CSV table of C-alpha atoms and ligand atoms in Angstrom, one decimal:
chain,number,residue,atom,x,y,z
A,1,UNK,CA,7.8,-19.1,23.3
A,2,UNK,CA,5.3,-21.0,21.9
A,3,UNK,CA,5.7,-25.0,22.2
A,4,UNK,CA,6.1,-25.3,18.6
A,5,UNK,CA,9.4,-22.6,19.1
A,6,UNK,CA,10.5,-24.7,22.1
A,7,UNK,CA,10.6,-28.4,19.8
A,8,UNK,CA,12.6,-26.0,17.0
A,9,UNK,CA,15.1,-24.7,19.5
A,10,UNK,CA,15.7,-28.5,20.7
A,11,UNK,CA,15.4,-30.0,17.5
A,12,UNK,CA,18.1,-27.5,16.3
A,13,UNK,CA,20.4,-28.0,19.1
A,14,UNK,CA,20.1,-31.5,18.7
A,15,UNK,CA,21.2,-31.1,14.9
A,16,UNK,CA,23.9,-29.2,16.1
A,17,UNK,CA,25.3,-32.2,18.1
A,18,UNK,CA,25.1,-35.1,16.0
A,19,UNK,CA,25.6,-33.1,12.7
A,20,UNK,CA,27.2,-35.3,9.8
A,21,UNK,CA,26.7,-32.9,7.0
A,22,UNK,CA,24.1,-32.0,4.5
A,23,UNK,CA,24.5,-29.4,1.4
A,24,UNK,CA,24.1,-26.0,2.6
A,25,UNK,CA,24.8,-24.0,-0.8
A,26,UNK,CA,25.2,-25.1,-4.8
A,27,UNK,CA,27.4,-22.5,-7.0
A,28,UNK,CA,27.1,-22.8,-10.2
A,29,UNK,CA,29.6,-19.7,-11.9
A,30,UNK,CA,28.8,-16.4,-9.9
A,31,UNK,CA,25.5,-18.0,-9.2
A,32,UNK,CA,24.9,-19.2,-5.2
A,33,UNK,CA,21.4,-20.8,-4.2
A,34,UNK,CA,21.0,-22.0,-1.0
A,35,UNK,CA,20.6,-25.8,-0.3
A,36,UNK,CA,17.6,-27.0,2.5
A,37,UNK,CA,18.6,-27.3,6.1
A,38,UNK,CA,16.7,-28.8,8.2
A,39,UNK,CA,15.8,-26.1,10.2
A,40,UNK,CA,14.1,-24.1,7.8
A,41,UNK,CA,11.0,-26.2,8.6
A,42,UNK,CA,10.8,-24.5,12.2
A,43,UNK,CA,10.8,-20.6,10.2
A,44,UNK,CA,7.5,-19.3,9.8
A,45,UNK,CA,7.8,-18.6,5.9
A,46,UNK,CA,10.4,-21.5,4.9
A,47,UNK,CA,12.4,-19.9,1.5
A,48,UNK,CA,11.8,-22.1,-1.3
A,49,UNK,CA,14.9,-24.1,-2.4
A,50,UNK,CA,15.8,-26.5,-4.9
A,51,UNK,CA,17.1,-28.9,-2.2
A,52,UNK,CA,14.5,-31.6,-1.3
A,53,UNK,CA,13.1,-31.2,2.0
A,54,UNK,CA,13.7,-34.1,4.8
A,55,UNK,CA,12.2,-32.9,7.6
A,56,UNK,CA,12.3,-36.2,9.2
A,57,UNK,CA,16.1,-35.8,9.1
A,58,UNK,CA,16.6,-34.1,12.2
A,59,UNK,CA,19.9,-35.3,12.7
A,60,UNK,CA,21.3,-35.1,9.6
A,61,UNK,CA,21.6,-39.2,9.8
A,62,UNK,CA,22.3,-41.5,7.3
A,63,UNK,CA,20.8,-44.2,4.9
A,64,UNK,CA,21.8,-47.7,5.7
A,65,UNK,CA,21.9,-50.5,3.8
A,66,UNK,CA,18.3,-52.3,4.9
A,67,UNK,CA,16.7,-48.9,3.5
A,68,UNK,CA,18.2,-49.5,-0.3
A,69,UNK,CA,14.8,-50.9,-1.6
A,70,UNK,CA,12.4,-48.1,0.4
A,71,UNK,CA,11.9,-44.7,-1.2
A,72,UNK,CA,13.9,-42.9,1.6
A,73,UNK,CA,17.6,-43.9,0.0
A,74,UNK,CA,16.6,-41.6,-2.9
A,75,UNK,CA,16.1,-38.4,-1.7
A,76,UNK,CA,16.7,-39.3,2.0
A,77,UNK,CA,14.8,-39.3,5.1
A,78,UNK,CA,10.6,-39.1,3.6
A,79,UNK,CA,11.7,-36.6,1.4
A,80,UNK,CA,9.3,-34.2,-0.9
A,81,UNK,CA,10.7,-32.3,-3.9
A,82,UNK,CA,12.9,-28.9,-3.4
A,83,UNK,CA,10.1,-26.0,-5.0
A,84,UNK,CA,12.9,-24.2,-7.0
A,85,UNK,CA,15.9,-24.9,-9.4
A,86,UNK,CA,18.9,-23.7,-9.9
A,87,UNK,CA,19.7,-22.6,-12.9
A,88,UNK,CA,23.0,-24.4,-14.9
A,89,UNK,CA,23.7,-25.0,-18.9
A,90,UNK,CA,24.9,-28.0,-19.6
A,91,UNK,CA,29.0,-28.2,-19.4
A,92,UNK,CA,29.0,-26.2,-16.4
A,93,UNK,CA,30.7,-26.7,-13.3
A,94,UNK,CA,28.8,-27.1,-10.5
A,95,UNK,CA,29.8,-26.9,-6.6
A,96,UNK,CA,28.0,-28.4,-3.7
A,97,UNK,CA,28.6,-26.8,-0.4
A,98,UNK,CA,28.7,-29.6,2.7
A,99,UNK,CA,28.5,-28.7,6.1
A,100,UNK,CA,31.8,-29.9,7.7
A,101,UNK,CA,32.4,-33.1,7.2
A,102,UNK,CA,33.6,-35.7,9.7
A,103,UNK,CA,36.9,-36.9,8.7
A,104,UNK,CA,36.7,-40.2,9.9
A,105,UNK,CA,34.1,-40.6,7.6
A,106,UNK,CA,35.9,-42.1,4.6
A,107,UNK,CA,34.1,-43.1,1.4
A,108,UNK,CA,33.1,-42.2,-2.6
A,109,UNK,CA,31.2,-39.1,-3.7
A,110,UNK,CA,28.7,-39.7,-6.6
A,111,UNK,CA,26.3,-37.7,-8.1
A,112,UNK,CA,23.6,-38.5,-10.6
A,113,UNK,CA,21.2,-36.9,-12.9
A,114,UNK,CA,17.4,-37.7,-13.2
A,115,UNK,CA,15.4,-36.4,-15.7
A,116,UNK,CA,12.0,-35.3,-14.4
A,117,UNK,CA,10.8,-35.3,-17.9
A,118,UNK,CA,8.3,-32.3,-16.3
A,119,UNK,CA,8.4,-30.3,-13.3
A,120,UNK,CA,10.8,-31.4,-10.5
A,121,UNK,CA,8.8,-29.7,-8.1
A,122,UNK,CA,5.8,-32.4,-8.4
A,123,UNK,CA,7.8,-35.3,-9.5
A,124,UNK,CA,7.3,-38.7,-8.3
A,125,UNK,CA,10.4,-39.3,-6.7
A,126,UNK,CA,9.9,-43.2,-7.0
A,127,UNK,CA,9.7,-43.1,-11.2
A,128,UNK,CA,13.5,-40.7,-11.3
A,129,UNK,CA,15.6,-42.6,-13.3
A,130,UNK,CA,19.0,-41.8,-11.9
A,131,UNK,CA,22.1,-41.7,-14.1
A,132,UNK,CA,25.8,-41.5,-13.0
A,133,UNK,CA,27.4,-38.5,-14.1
A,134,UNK,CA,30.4,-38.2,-11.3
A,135,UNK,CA,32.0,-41.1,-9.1
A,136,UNK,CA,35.4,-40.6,-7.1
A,137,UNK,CA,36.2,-43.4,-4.3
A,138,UNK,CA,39.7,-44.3,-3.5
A,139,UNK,CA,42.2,-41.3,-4.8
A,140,UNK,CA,45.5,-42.7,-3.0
A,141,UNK,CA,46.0,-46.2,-2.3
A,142,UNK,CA,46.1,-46.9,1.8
A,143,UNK,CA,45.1,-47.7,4.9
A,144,UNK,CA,42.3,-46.6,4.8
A,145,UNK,CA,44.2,-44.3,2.0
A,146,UNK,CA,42.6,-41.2,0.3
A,147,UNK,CA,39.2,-41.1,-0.5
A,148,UNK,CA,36.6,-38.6,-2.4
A,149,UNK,CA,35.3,-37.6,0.9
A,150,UNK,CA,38.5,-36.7,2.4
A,151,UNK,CA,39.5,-34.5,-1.3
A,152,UNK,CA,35.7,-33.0,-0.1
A,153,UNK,CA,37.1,-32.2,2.8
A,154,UNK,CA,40.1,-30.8,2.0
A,155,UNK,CA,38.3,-28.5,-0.3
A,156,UNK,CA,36.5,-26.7,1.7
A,157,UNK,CA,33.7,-29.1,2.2
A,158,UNK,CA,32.6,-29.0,-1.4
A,159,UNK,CA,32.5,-31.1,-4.1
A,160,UNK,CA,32.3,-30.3,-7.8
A,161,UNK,CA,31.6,-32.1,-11.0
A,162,UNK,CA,30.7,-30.7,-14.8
A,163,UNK,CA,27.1,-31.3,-15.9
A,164,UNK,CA,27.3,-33.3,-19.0
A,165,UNK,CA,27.5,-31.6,-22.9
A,166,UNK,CA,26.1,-33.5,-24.4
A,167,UNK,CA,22.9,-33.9,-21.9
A,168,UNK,CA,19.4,-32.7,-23.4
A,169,UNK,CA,18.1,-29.6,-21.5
A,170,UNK,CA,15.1,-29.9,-19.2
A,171,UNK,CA,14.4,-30.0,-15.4
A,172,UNK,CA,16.5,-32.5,-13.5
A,173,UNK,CA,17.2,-33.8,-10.0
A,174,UNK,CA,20.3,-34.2,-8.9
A,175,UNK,CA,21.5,-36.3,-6.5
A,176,UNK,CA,24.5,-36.1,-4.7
A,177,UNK,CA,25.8,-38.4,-2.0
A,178,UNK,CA,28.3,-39.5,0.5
A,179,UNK,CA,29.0,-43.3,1.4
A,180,UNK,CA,30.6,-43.1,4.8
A,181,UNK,CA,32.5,-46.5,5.1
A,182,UNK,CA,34.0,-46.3,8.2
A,183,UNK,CA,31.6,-49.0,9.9
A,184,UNK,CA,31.3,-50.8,6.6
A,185,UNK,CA,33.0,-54.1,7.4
A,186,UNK,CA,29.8,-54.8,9.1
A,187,UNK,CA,26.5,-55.9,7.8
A,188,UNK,CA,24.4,-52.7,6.9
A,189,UNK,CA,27.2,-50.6,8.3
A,190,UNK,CA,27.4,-48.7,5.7
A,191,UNK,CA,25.9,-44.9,5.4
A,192,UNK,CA,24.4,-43.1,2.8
A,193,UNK,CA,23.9,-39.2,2.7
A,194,UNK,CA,21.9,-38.7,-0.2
A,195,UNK,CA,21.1,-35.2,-1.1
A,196,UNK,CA,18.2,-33.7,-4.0
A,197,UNK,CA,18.7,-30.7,-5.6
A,198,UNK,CA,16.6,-29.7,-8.7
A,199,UNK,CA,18.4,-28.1,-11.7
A,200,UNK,CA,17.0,-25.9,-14.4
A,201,UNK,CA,19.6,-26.9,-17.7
A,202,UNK,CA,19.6,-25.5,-20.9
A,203,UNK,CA,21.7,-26.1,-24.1
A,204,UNK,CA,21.8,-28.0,-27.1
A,205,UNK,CA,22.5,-31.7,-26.2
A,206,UNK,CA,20.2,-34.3,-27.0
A,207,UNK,CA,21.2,-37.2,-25.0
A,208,UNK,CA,18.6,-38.6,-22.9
A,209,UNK,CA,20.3,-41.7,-21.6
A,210,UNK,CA,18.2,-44.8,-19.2
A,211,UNK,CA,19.0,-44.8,-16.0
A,212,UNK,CA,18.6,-46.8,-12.5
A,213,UNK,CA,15.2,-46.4,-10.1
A,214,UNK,CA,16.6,-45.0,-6.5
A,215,UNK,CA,15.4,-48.1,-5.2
A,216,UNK,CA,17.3,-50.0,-7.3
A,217,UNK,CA,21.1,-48.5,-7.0
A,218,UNK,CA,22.5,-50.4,-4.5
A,219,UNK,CA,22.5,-54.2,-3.0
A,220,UNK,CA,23.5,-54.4,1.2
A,221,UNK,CA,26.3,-56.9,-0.6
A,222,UNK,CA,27.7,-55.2,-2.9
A,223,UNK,CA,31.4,-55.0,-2.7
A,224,UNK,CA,31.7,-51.3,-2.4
A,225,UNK,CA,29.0,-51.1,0.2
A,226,UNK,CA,29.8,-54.0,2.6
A,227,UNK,CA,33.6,-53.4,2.4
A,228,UNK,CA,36.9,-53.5,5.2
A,229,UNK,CA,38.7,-50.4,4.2
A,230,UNK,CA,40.8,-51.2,7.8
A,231,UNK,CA,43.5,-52.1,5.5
A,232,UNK,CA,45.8,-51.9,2.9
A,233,UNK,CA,43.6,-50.5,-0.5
A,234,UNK,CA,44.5,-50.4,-3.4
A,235,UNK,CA,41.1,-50.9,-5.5
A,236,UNK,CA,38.2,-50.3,-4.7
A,237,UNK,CA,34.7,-50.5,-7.0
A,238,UNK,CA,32.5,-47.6,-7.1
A,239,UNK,CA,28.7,-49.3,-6.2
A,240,UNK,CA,25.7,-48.3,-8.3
A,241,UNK,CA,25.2,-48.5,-12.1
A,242,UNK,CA,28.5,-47.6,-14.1
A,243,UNK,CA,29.3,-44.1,-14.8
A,244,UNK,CA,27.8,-42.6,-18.1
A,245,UNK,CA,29.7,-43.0,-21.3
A,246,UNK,CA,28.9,-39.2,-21.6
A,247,UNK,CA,30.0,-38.3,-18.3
A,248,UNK,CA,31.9,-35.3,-18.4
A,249,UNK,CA,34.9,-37.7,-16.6
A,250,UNK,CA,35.5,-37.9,-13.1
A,251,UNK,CA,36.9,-34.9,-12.3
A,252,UNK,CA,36.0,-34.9,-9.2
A,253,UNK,CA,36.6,-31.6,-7.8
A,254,UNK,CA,37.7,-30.0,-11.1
A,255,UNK,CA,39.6,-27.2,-10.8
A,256,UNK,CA,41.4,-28.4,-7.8
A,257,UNK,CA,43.7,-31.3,-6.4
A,258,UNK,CA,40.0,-33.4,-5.7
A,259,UNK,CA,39.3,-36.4,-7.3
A,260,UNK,CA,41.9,-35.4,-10.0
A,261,UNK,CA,44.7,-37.9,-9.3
A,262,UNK,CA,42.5,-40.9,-8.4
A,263,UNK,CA,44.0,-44.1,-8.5
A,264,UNK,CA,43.0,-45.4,-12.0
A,265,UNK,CA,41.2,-48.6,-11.2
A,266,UNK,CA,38.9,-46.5,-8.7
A,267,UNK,CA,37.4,-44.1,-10.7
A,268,UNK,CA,37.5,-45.2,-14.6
A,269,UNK,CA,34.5,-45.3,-16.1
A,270,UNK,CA,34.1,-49.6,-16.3
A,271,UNK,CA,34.7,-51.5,-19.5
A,272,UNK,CA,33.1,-54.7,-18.9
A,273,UNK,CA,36.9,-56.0,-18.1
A,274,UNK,CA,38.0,-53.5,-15.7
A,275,UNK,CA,34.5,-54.1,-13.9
A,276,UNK,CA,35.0,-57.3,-14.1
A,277,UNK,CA,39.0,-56.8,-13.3
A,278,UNK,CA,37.7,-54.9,-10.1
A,279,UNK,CA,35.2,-56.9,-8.8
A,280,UNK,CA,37.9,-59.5,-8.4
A,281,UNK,CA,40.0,-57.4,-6.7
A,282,UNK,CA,37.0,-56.5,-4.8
A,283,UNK,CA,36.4,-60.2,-3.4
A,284,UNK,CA,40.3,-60.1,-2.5
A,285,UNK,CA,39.4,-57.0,-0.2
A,286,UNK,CA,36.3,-59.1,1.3
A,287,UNK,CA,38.2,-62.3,2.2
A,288,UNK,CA,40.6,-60.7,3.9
A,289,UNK,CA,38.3,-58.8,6.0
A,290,UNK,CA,38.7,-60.9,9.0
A,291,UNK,CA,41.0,-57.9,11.5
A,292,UNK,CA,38.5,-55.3,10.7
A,293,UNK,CA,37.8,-53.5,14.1
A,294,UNK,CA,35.2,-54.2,15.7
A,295,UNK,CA,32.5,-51.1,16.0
A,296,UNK,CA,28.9,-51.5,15.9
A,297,UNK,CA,26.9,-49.3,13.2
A,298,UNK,CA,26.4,-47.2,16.1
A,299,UNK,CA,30.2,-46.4,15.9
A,300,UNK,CA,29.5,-43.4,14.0
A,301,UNK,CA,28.2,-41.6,16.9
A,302,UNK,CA,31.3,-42.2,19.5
A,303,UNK,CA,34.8,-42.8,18.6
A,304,UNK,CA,34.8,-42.7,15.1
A,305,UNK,CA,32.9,-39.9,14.7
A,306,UNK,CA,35.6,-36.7,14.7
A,307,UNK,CA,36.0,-33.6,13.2
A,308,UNK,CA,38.8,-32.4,11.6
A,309,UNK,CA,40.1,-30.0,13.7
B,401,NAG,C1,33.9,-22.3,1.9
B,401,NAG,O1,32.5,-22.8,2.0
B,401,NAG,C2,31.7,-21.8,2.6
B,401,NAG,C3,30.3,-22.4,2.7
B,401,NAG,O2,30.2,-23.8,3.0
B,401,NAG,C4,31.6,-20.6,1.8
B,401,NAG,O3,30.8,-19.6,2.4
B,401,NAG,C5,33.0,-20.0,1.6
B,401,NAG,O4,32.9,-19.0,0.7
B,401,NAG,C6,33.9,-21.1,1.0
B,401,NAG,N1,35.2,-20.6,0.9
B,401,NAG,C7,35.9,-20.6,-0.3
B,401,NAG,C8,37.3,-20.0,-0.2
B,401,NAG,O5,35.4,-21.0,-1.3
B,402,CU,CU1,28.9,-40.2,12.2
């Protein structure tokens, strides 16, 4: 065995142990493409994928909330541009494969599209402009209550959402992601699992709507991102920019129980009044914050950190 084997071997056990979850596969109809894993860095001949490569990720960690205004909350951990697409129209329903998820790890799924406005494969990941095309965060009111990550879950570890009509065709990145918000109630507890994947869509749309930098989705304070949800929820405000007015809803998991019974307020796409109606209710969330447990951001990796069995 070669050293470089050896440091693959142990870089791949190591994944194994502290796993959180990455996108292993994207469906699209009868069509499967496989997502990047980490590992595939250690194989001789790596198969090109439309997933973005973060090799630095070696343990499939997280995003916090000091990271929002680097280039690594975009695509993740120093991540360079997937060197295929797969291949969707616009309207179609497309399915992203997790890895298992950890159940404790309660939060929203979002995805957004960025138009490359080019070739994905060479795009400066820093000029994407990211639009929200999906956003699911509390389904059933709780404590914590039922969120997108736990209708993930429950669904086989997969999440799906409908690519836009209207949406012009071209090359685009998507990017998917998970806010774990079990150690949120702290500063920069929060984690983000954001995941690239380029798509090829075609069609006849012509909408080619602004969107938000990577850089500039999310604030450490934002009230979804530095959140209690130790309690009893019954709101809760998606962060980022507000969902796309031609979003094809959010339907969460269409074609299954996910995402499809959210809790109104949660996942609507926000007037300026029931934005402004939620924030409130957000700052009533944050002020009574004061028995969240105590668990350091570390948390993650002891006892909040369990599998579904
Ligand atoms: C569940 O997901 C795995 C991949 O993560 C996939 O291979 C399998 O076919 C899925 N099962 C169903 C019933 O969709
Ligand atoms: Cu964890």
């Amino acid at each position: 065995m070669s050293t470089f084997q050896v440091v693959g071997l142990l870089a791949s056990l190591a994944s194994s142990v502290a796993a959180h979850g990455y996108v292993s596969g994207i469906v699209v109809g009868n069509q499967y493409s496989l997502g990047y894993a980490n590992s595939m860095q250690y194989q001789q001949t790596p198969p090109k994928v439309a997933g973005w490569s973060d090799p630095e990720d070696t343990d499939n960690g997280f995003i916090s909330p000091s990271m929002y205004t680097g280039p690594d909350v975009i695509c993740h951990k120093g991540a360079t541009p997937g060197q295929a697409y797969v291949d969707a129209a616009a309207g179609d329903k497309v399915t992203f494969q997790w890895t298992p998820w950890p159940s404790s790890h309660h939060g929203p799924v979002i995805t957004y599209l960025a138009n490359c406005n080019g070739d994905c494969t060479t795009v400066d990941k820093t000029k994407l402009e990211f639009v929200k095309v999906d956003a699911v965060g509390l389904v059933t009111p709780g404590n914590p209550g039922t969120w997108a990550s736990d209708n993930l879950i429950a669904n086989n570890n997969s999440w799906s959402f409908n690519i836009p009509e209207s949406i012009a065709p071209g090359n685009y990145v998507a990017r998917h992601e998970i806010i774990a918000l079990h150690s949120a109630q702290n500063e920069d507890g929060a984690q983000n699992y954001p995941q690239c994947i380029n798509f090829k869509i075609t069609g006849s749309g012509t909408a080619n709507p602004a969107g938000t930098l990577g850089e500039k989705l999310y604030t450490p304070t934002d009230p979804g991102i530095e959140v209690n949800i130790y309690q009893s929820n019954t709101a809760y405000p998606i962060p980022g920019p507000t969902l796309w007015s031609g979003a094809a809803g959010s339907s969460g998991s269409s074609g299954s129980a996910a995402g499809s019974s959210a809790a109104p307020s949660a996942t609507a796409a926000p007037t300026s009044a029931a934005a402004a109606a939620s924030s409130v209710r957000a700052t009533s969330v944050a002020a009574s914050s004061a028995a969240a447990p105590k668990s350091s951001k570390t948390a993650c990796k002891r006892k909040r950190h369990a599998f579904k069995a």
